[in-house]
PDB file of C-alpha atoms in Angstrom:
ATOM      1  CA  UNK X 231       0.000   0.000   0.000  1.00  0.00           C
ATOM      2  CA  UNK X 232       0.867   3.672  -0.075  1.00  0.00           C
ATOM      3  CA  UNK X 233       3.321   5.148   2.420  1.00  0.00           C
ATOM      4  CA  UNK X 234       3.610   8.903   2.924  1.00  0.00           C
ATOM      5  CA  UNK X 235       6.502  10.431   4.850  1.00  0.00           C
ATOM      6  CA  UNK X 236       6.420  14.044   5.975  1.00  0.00           C
ATOM      7  CA  UNK X 237       9.226  16.345   7.155  1.00  0.00           C
ATOM      8  CA  UNK X 238       9.912  18.156   9.364  1.00  0.00           C
ATOM      9  CA  UNK X 239       7.730  17.067  12.263  1.00  0.00           C
ATOM     10  CA  UNK X 240       8.016  20.524  13.853  1.00  0.00           C
ATOM     11  CA  UNK X 241       8.806  23.878  12.269  1.00  0.00           C
ATOM     12  CA  UNK X 242       9.170  27.236  13.947  1.00  0.00           C
ATOM     13  CA  UNK X 243       9.456  30.470  11.934  1.00  0.00           C
ATOM     14  CA  UNK X 244       9.285  34.185  12.565  1.00  0.00           C
ATOM     15  CA  UNK X 245       6.235  36.043  11.361  1.00  0.00           C
ATOM     16  CA  UNK X 246       6.766  37.125   7.769  1.00  0.00           C
ATOM     17  CA  UNK X 247       9.204  34.327   6.957  1.00  0.00           C
ATOM     18  CA  UNK X 248       8.444  31.441   4.605  1.00  0.00           C
ATOM     19  CA  UNK X 249       7.725  27.857   5.670  1.00  0.00           C
ATOM     20  CA  UNK X 250       8.285  24.734   3.600  1.00  0.00           C
ATOM     21  CA  UNK X 251       6.962  21.260   4.398  1.00  0.00           C
ATOM     22  CA  UNK X 252       8.012  18.259   2.320  1.00  0.00           C
ATOM     23  CA  UNK X 253       6.392  14.890   1.680  1.00  0.00           C
ATOM     24  CA  UNK X 254       7.411  11.775  -0.198  1.00  0.00           C
ATOM     25  CA  UNK X 255       5.149   8.958  -1.316  1.00  0.00           C
ATOM     26  CA  UNK X 256       5.809   5.412  -2.437  1.00  0.00           C
ATOM     27  CA  UNK X 257       2.949   4.366  -4.746  1.00  0.00           C
ATOM     28  CA  UNK X 258       3.338   5.533  -8.346  1.00  0.00           C
ATOM     29  CA  UNK X 259      -0.437   5.045  -8.756  1.00  0.00           C
ATOM     30  CA  UNK X 260      -1.076   8.085  -6.542  1.00  0.00           C
ATOM     31  CA  UNK X 261      -2.203  11.069  -8.589  1.00  0.00           C
ATOM     32  CA  UNK X 262      -3.956  13.362  -6.137  1.00  0.00           C
ATOM     33  CA  UNK X 263      -2.180  15.166  -3.289  1.00  0.00           C
ATOM     34  CA  UNK X 264      -4.190  17.290  -0.853  1.00  0.00           C
ATOM     35  CA  UNK X 265      -2.843  19.327   2.046  1.00  0.00           C
ATOM     36  CA  UNK X 266      -4.804  19.810   5.243  1.00  0.00           C
ATOM     37  CA  UNK X 267      -4.540  22.240   8.148  1.00  0.00           C
ATOM     38  CA  UNK X 268      -5.686  21.027  11.547  1.00  0.00           C
ATOM     39  CA  UNK X 269      -6.193  23.512  14.344  1.00  0.00           C
ATOM     40  CA  UNK X 270      -6.499  22.492  17.970  1.00  0.00           C
ATOM     41  CA  UNK X 271      -9.805  20.771  18.672  1.00  0.00           C
ATOM     42  CA  UNK X 272     -10.867  20.707  15.032  1.00  0.00           C
ATOM     43  CA  UNK X 273     -10.817  18.287  12.168  1.00  0.00           C
ATOM     44  CA  UNK X 274      -8.458  18.685   9.193  1.00  0.00           C
ATOM     45  CA  UNK X 275      -9.429  21.337   6.656  1.00  0.00           C
ATOM     46  CA  UNK X 276      -8.385  21.126   3.016  1.00  0.00           C
ATOM     47  CA  UNK X 277      -6.232  24.157   2.144  1.00  0.00           C
ATOM     48  CA  UNK X 278      -4.850  23.267  -1.271  1.00  0.00           C
ATOM     49  CA  UNK X 279      -4.492  20.242  -3.521  1.00  0.00           C
ATOM     50  CA  UNK X 280      -2.607  19.262  -6.641  1.00  0.00           C
ATOM     51  CA  UNK X 281      -3.164  16.637  -9.306  1.00  0.00           C
ATOM     52  CA  UNK X 282      -0.402  14.748 -11.049  1.00  0.00           C
ATOM     53  CA  UNK X 283      -0.827  16.538 -14.378  1.00  0.00           C
ATOM     54  CA  UNK X 284       0.207  19.819 -12.741  1.00  0.00           C
ATOM     55  CA  UNK X 285       3.662  20.712 -11.404  1.00  0.00           C
ATOM     56  CA  UNK X 286       2.725  23.687  -9.267  1.00  0.00           C
ATOM     57  CA  UNK X 287      -0.383  25.371  -7.910  1.00  0.00           C
ATOM     58  CA  UNK X 288      -0.749  28.649  -6.016  1.00  0.00           C
ATOM     59  CA  UNK X 289      -3.482  30.145  -3.894  1.00  0.00           C
ATOM     60  CA  UNK X 290      -2.537  33.512  -2.436  1.00  0.00           C
ATOM     61  CA  UNK X 291       0.234  32.835   0.139  1.00  0.00           C
ATOM     62  CA  UNK X 292       0.126  29.075  -0.289  1.00  0.00           C
ATOM     63  CA  UNK X 293       1.717  27.038  -3.063  1.00  0.00           C
ATOM     64  CA  UNK X 294       2.265  23.356  -3.663  1.00  0.00           C
ATOM     65  CA  UNK X 295       4.823  21.753  -5.965  1.00  0.00           C
ATOM     66  CA  UNK X 296       4.891  18.186  -7.233  1.00  0.00           C
ATOM     67  CA  UNK X 297       7.738  16.136  -8.669  1.00  0.00           C
ATOM     68  CA  UNK X 298       6.080  12.937  -9.838  1.00  0.00           C
ATOM     69  CA  UNK X 299       9.342  11.399 -11.049  1.00  0.00           C
ATOM     70  CA  UNK X 300      10.935  11.743  -7.637  1.00  0.00           C
ATOM     71  CA  UNK X 301       7.629  11.054  -5.849  1.00  0.00           C
ATOM     72  CA  UNK X 302       7.748  14.119  -3.666  1.00  0.00           C
ATOM     73  CA  UNK X 303       5.593  17.183  -3.134  1.00  0.00           C
ATOM     74  CA  UNK X 304       5.957  20.269  -0.975  1.00  0.00           C
ATOM     75  CA  UNK X 305       3.844  22.951   0.662  1.00  0.00           C
ATOM     76  CA  UNK X 306       5.154  26.512   0.652  1.00  0.00           C
ATOM     77  CA  UNK X 307       3.664  29.226   2.839  1.00  0.00           C
ATOM     78  CA  UNK X 308       4.970  32.748   2.287  1.00  0.00           C
ATOM     79  CA  UNK X 309       4.624  35.791   4.552  1.00  0.00           C
ATOM     80  CA  UNK X 310       3.615  33.599   7.480  1.00  0.00           C
ATOM     81  CA  UNK X 311       1.212  34.954  10.083  1.00  0.00           C
ATOM     82  CA  UNK X 312       0.521  33.771  13.663  1.00  0.00           C
ATOM     83  CA  UNK X 313      -2.827  32.375  12.497  1.00  0.00           C
ATOM     84  CA  UNK X 314      -0.920  29.986  10.231  1.00  0.00           C
ATOM     85  CA  UNK X 315       0.174  28.137  13.397  1.00  0.00           C
ATOM     86  CA  UNK X 316      -1.390  24.661  13.217  1.00  0.00           C
ATOM     87  CA  UNK X 317      -0.609  21.056  12.286  1.00  0.00           C
ATOM     88  CA  UNK X 318      -0.300  20.496   8.545  1.00  0.00           C
ATOM     89  CA  UNK X 319      -0.841  17.121   6.893  1.00  0.00           C
ATOM     90  CA  UNK X 320      -0.024  15.974   3.403  1.00  0.00           C
ATOM     91  CA  UNK X 321      -1.924  13.054   1.858  1.00  0.00           C
ATOM     92  CA  UNK X 322      -2.016  10.942  -1.292  1.00  0.00           C
ATOM     93  CA  UNK X 323      -4.667   8.987  -3.150  1.00  0.00           C
ATOM     94  CA  UNK X 324      -5.059   7.492  -6.660  1.00  0.00           C
ATOM     95  CA  UNK X 325      -7.709  10.014  -7.730  1.00  0.00           C
ATOM     96  CA  UNK X 326      -9.666  12.956  -6.281  1.00  0.00           C
ATOM     97  CA  UNK X 327     -12.690  10.683  -6.119  1.00  0.00           C
ATOM     98  CA  UNK X 328     -10.708   8.384  -3.815  1.00  0.00           C
ATOM     99  CA  UNK X 329      -9.554  11.247  -1.603  1.00  0.00           C
ATOM    100  CA  UNK X 330     -11.740   9.824   1.157  1.00  0.00           C
ATOM    101  CA  UNK X 331      -9.380   6.856   1.329  1.00  0.00           C
ATOM    102  CA  UNK X 332      -6.216   8.950   1.425  1.00  0.00           C
ATOM    103  CA  UNK X 333      -2.975   7.947   3.100  1.00  0.00           C
ATOM    104  CA  UNK X 334      -1.791  10.758   5.349  1.00  0.00           C
ATOM    105  CA  UNK X 335       1.640  11.816   6.552  1.00  0.00           C
ATOM    106  CA  UNK X 336       2.233  12.173  10.277  1.00  0.00           C
ATOM    107  CA  UNK X 337       1.946  15.937  10.271  1.00  0.00           C
ATOM    108  CA  UNK X 338       4.091  19.028  10.769  1.00  0.00           C
ATOM    109  CA  UNK X 339       3.446  21.325  13.712  1.00  0.00           C
ATOM    110  CA  UNK X 340       4.061  24.850  12.439  1.00  0.00           C
ATOM    111  CA  UNK X 341       4.589  27.632  14.965  1.00  0.00           C
ATOM    112  CA  UNK X 342       4.741  31.208  13.727  1.00  0.00           C
ATOM    113  CA  UNK X 343       6.293  33.524  16.294  1.00  0.00           C
ATOM    114  CA  UNK X 344       5.030  37.127  16.308  1.00  0.00           C
TER     115      UNK X 344
ATOM    116  CA  UNK K 684     -19.326  25.995   9.992  1.00  0.00           C
ATOM    117  CA  UNK K 685     -18.138  22.560   8.834  1.00  0.00           C
ATOM    118  CA  UNK K 686     -21.498  20.971   8.030  1.00  0.00           C
ATOM    119  CA  UNK K 687     -20.294  17.719   9.616  1.00  0.00           C
ATOM    120  CA  UNK K 688     -21.149  17.110  13.272  1.00  0.00           C
ATOM    121  CA  UNK K 689     -19.735  14.326  15.418  1.00  0.00           C
ATOM    122  CA  UNK K 690     -20.980  13.106  18.764  1.00  0.00           C
ATOM    123  CA  UNK K 691     -20.008  12.736  21.472  1.00  0.00           C
ATOM    124  CA  UNK K 692     -16.960  14.990  21.554  1.00  0.00           C
ATOM    125  CA  UNK K 693     -15.273  13.002  24.296  1.00  0.00           C
ATOM    126  CA  UNK K 694     -15.833   9.493  25.602  1.00  0.00           C
ATOM    127  CA  UNK K 695     -14.181   7.228  28.174  1.00  0.00           C
ATOM    128  CA  UNK K 696     -14.743   3.475  27.951  1.00  0.00           C
ATOM    129  CA  UNK K 697     -13.321   0.421  29.661  1.00  0.00           C
ATOM    130  CA  UNK K 698     -11.277  -2.216  27.857  1.00  0.00           C
ATOM    131  CA  UNK K 699     -13.545  -4.923  26.444  1.00  0.00           C
ATOM    132  CA  UNK K 700     -16.579  -2.651  26.119  1.00  0.00           C
ATOM    133  CA  UNK K 701     -18.313  -1.629  22.917  1.00  0.00           C
ATOM    134  CA  UNK K 702     -18.714   1.936  21.630  1.00  0.00           C
ATOM    135  CA  UNK K 703     -20.785   3.699  18.972  1.00  0.00           C
ATOM    136  CA  UNK K 704     -19.644   7.011  17.526  1.00  0.00           C
ATOM    137  CA  UNK K 705     -21.944   9.147  15.403  1.00  0.00           C
ATOM    138  CA  UNK K 706     -21.496  11.484  12.467  1.00  0.00           C
ATOM    139  CA  UNK K 707     -24.106  13.745  10.915  1.00  0.00           C
ATOM    140  CA  UNK K 708     -23.212  14.972   7.446  1.00  0.00           C
ATOM    141  CA  UNK K 709     -24.783  17.823   5.530  1.00  0.00           C
ATOM    142  CA  UNK K 710     -27.595  17.079   3.112  1.00  0.00           C
ATOM    143  CA  UNK K 711     -26.483  15.466  -0.125  1.00  0.00           C
ATOM    144  CA  UNK K 712     -23.226  14.076   1.277  1.00  0.00           C
ATOM    145  CA  UNK K 713     -23.696  10.458   0.251  1.00  0.00           C
ATOM    146  CA  UNK K 714     -20.066   9.430   0.821  1.00  0.00           C
ATOM    147  CA  UNK K 715     -18.576   9.242   4.306  1.00  0.00           C
ATOM    148  CA  UNK K 716     -15.156   8.079   5.429  1.00  0.00           C
ATOM    149  CA  UNK K 717     -14.011   7.308   8.955  1.00  0.00           C
ATOM    150  CA  UNK K 718     -10.482   7.818  10.184  1.00  0.00           C
ATOM    151  CA  UNK K 719      -8.553   7.005  13.370  1.00  0.00           C
ATOM    152  CA  UNK K 720      -6.002   9.605  14.444  1.00  0.00           C
ATOM    153  CA  UNK K 721      -3.641   8.510  17.207  1.00  0.00           C
ATOM    154  CA  UNK K 722      -1.854  11.211  19.185  1.00  0.00           C
ATOM    155  CA  UNK K 723       0.909  12.790  17.148  1.00  0.00           C
ATOM    156  CA  UNK K 724       0.035  10.907  13.969  1.00  0.00           C
ATOM    157  CA  UNK K 725      -1.895  11.502  10.805  1.00  0.00           C
ATOM    158  CA  UNK K 726      -5.402  10.146  10.261  1.00  0.00           C
ATOM    159  CA  UNK K 727      -5.578   6.471   9.251  1.00  0.00           C
ATOM    160  CA  UNK K 728      -8.368   5.355   6.910  1.00  0.00           C
ATOM    161  CA  UNK K 729     -10.783   2.882   8.548  1.00  0.00           C
ATOM    162  CA  UNK K 730     -13.543   2.521   5.940  1.00  0.00           C
ATOM    163  CA  UNK K 731     -15.822   4.413   3.592  1.00  0.00           C
ATOM    164  CA  UNK K 732     -19.550   4.189   2.958  1.00  0.00           C
ATOM    165  CA  UNK K 733     -21.316   5.248  -0.235  1.00  0.00           C
ATOM    166  CA  UNK K 734     -25.099   5.144  -0.434  1.00  0.00           C
ATOM    167  CA  UNK K 735     -25.275   2.943   2.674  1.00  0.00           C
ATOM    168  CA  UNK K 736     -22.853   0.295   1.354  1.00  0.00           C
ATOM    169  CA  UNK K 737     -19.251  -0.193   2.469  1.00  0.00           C
ATOM    170  CA  UNK K 738     -17.000   1.102  -0.302  1.00  0.00           C
ATOM    171  CA  UNK K 739     -13.466   0.315   0.792  1.00  0.00           C
ATOM    172  CA  UNK K 740     -11.722  -0.580   4.021  1.00  0.00           C
ATOM    173  CA  UNK K 741      -8.324   0.124   5.489  1.00  0.00           C
ATOM    174  CA  UNK K 742      -6.179  -2.167   7.599  1.00  0.00           C
ATOM    175  CA  UNK K 743      -8.536  -2.441  10.575  1.00  0.00           C
ATOM    176  CA  UNK K 744      -9.960  -5.642  12.132  1.00  0.00           C
ATOM    177  CA  UNK K 745     -13.633  -6.665  11.769  1.00  0.00           C
ATOM    178  CA  UNK K 746     -14.437  -5.420  15.274  1.00  0.00           C
ATOM    179  CA  UNK K 747     -14.502  -1.982  13.608  1.00  0.00           C
ATOM    180  CA  UNK K 748     -17.805  -1.766  11.751  1.00  0.00           C
ATOM    181  CA  UNK K 749     -20.027   0.942  10.383  1.00  0.00           C
ATOM    182  CA  UNK K 750     -23.423   1.952   9.146  1.00  0.00           C
ATOM    183  CA  UNK K 751     -24.663   4.764   6.942  1.00  0.00           C
ATOM    184  CA  UNK K 752     -28.280   5.902   6.984  1.00  0.00           C
ATOM    185  CA  UNK K 753     -30.530   7.524   4.329  1.00  0.00           C
ATOM    186  CA  UNK K 754     -30.552  10.802   6.292  1.00  0.00           C
ATOM    187  CA  UNK K 755     -26.768  11.258   5.680  1.00  0.00           C
ATOM    188  CA  UNK K 756     -25.821  10.212   9.204  1.00  0.00           C
ATOM    189  CA  UNK K 757     -23.429   7.376   9.955  1.00  0.00           C
ATOM    190  CA  UNK K 758     -22.016   5.335  12.817  1.00  0.00           C
ATOM    191  CA  UNK K 759     -18.701   3.769  13.704  1.00  0.00           C
ATOM    192  CA  UNK K 760     -18.958   0.790  16.054  1.00  0.00           C
ATOM    193  CA  UNK K 761     -15.998  -0.722  17.831  1.00  0.00           C
ATOM    194  CA  UNK K 762     -16.361  -3.976  19.759  1.00  0.00           C
ATOM    195  CA  UNK K 763     -14.038  -5.466  22.384  1.00  0.00           C
ATOM    196  CA  UNK K 764     -12.221  -2.186  22.963  1.00  0.00           C
ATOM    197  CA  UNK K 765      -8.462  -2.301  23.426  1.00  0.00           C
ATOM    198  CA  UNK K 766      -6.195   0.292  25.024  1.00  0.00           C
ATOM    199  CA  UNK K 767      -4.669   1.027  21.584  1.00  0.00           C
ATOM    200  CA  UNK K 768      -8.096   2.098  20.320  1.00  0.00           C
ATOM    201  CA  UNK K 769      -7.644   5.327  22.280  1.00  0.00           C
ATOM    202  CA  UNK K 770      -7.562   8.016  19.586  1.00  0.00           C
ATOM    203  CA  UNK K 771      -9.433  10.823  17.866  1.00  0.00           C
ATOM    204  CA  UNK K 772     -12.014   9.396  15.452  1.00  0.00           C
ATOM    205  CA  UNK K 773     -12.852  11.590  12.489  1.00  0.00           C
ATOM    206  CA  UNK K 774     -15.537  11.345   9.874  1.00  0.00           C
ATOM    207  CA  UNK K 775     -15.334  13.137   6.553  1.00  0.00           C
ATOM    208  CA  UNK K 776     -18.016  13.406   3.905  1.00  0.00           C
ATOM    209  CA  UNK K 777     -18.773  14.769   0.445  1.00  0.00           C
ATOM    210  CA  UNK K 778     -21.360  14.576  -2.296  1.00  0.00           C
ATOM    211  CA  UNK K 779     -19.684  12.039  -4.554  1.00  0.00           C
ATOM    212  CA  UNK K 780     -22.034  12.523  -7.482  1.00  0.00           C
ATOM    213  CA  UNK K 781     -21.131  16.168  -7.826  1.00  0.00           C
ATOM    214  CA  UNK K 782     -18.029  17.535  -9.484  1.00  0.00           C
ATOM    215  CA  UNK K 783     -15.098  17.291  -7.120  1.00  0.00           C
ATOM    216  CA  UNK K 784     -14.458  20.890  -6.183  1.00  0.00           C
ATOM    217  CA  UNK K 785     -14.069  21.251  -2.460  1.00  0.00           C
ATOM    218  CA  UNK K 786     -12.964  17.856  -1.290  1.00  0.00           C
ATOM    219  CA  UNK K 787     -14.074  16.188   1.870  1.00  0.00           C
ATOM    220  CA  UNK K 788     -15.420  18.057   4.881  1.00  0.00           C
ATOM    221  CA  UNK K 789     -14.154  16.748   8.191  1.00  0.00           C
ATOM    222  CA  UNK K 790     -15.944  16.819  11.503  1.00  0.00           C
ATOM    223  CA  UNK K 791     -14.130  17.883  14.678  1.00  0.00           C
ATOM    224  CA  UNK K 792     -13.875  14.305  15.873  1.00  0.00           C
ATOM    225  CA  UNK K 793     -14.655  12.182  18.909  1.00  0.00           C
ATOM    226  CA  UNK K 794     -11.843  11.739  21.426  1.00  0.00           C
ATOM    227  CA  UNK K 795     -12.092   8.135  22.685  1.00  0.00           C
ATOM    228  CA  UNK K 796     -10.106   7.079  25.737  1.00  0.00           C
ATOM    229  CA  UNK K 797      -9.990   3.394  26.663  1.00  0.00           C
ATOM    230  CA  UNK K 798      -8.920   2.633  30.216  1.00  0.00           C
TER     231      UNK K 798
END
């Protein structure tokens, strides 16, 4: 089955700096890669996703890149703000339709210091 | 507002007991997945239901079972509870028949503690 590894497990940055979280996956059949943000006491919330036919996707301060050959994808957050502090999870599934059966990484706890 | 409500929010059970966790999805969400999230780990897929039928299962034993109802609510049942079952249980749902635009909506979870 699929295995997703996520690094780093914790990340601390100063407000305004950039943050990068990296994930690798093992199953070449994976083609859909969502990223989730989980705040304390809440369930994960989808913040951005990327499909295998796209190398990069941006949404305001958030961007995701995908290298399908190397089987890795990354989340980039620019101009970080204290409200970006949360646990971030990457995930992988064969298709968007199968996103409900995703394999998740173990999460990165991001702390943005004011 | 998430549109997905889970109950109860917290629960303490004794080893060997049985537990039922509930999820109420928003109208039209005919696909629901359940996940187990141990402390410090990512969610692990338990199973998915689509139109009241099981539609895929992760690496969990048969003592984990589920039901989905016509009113878009669902249940996760766990028999013969073990200490390792202590975790946050999440449900996530979407309207599968619609174009995939916003992904799955997660509930806030039920924190189960087995003692």
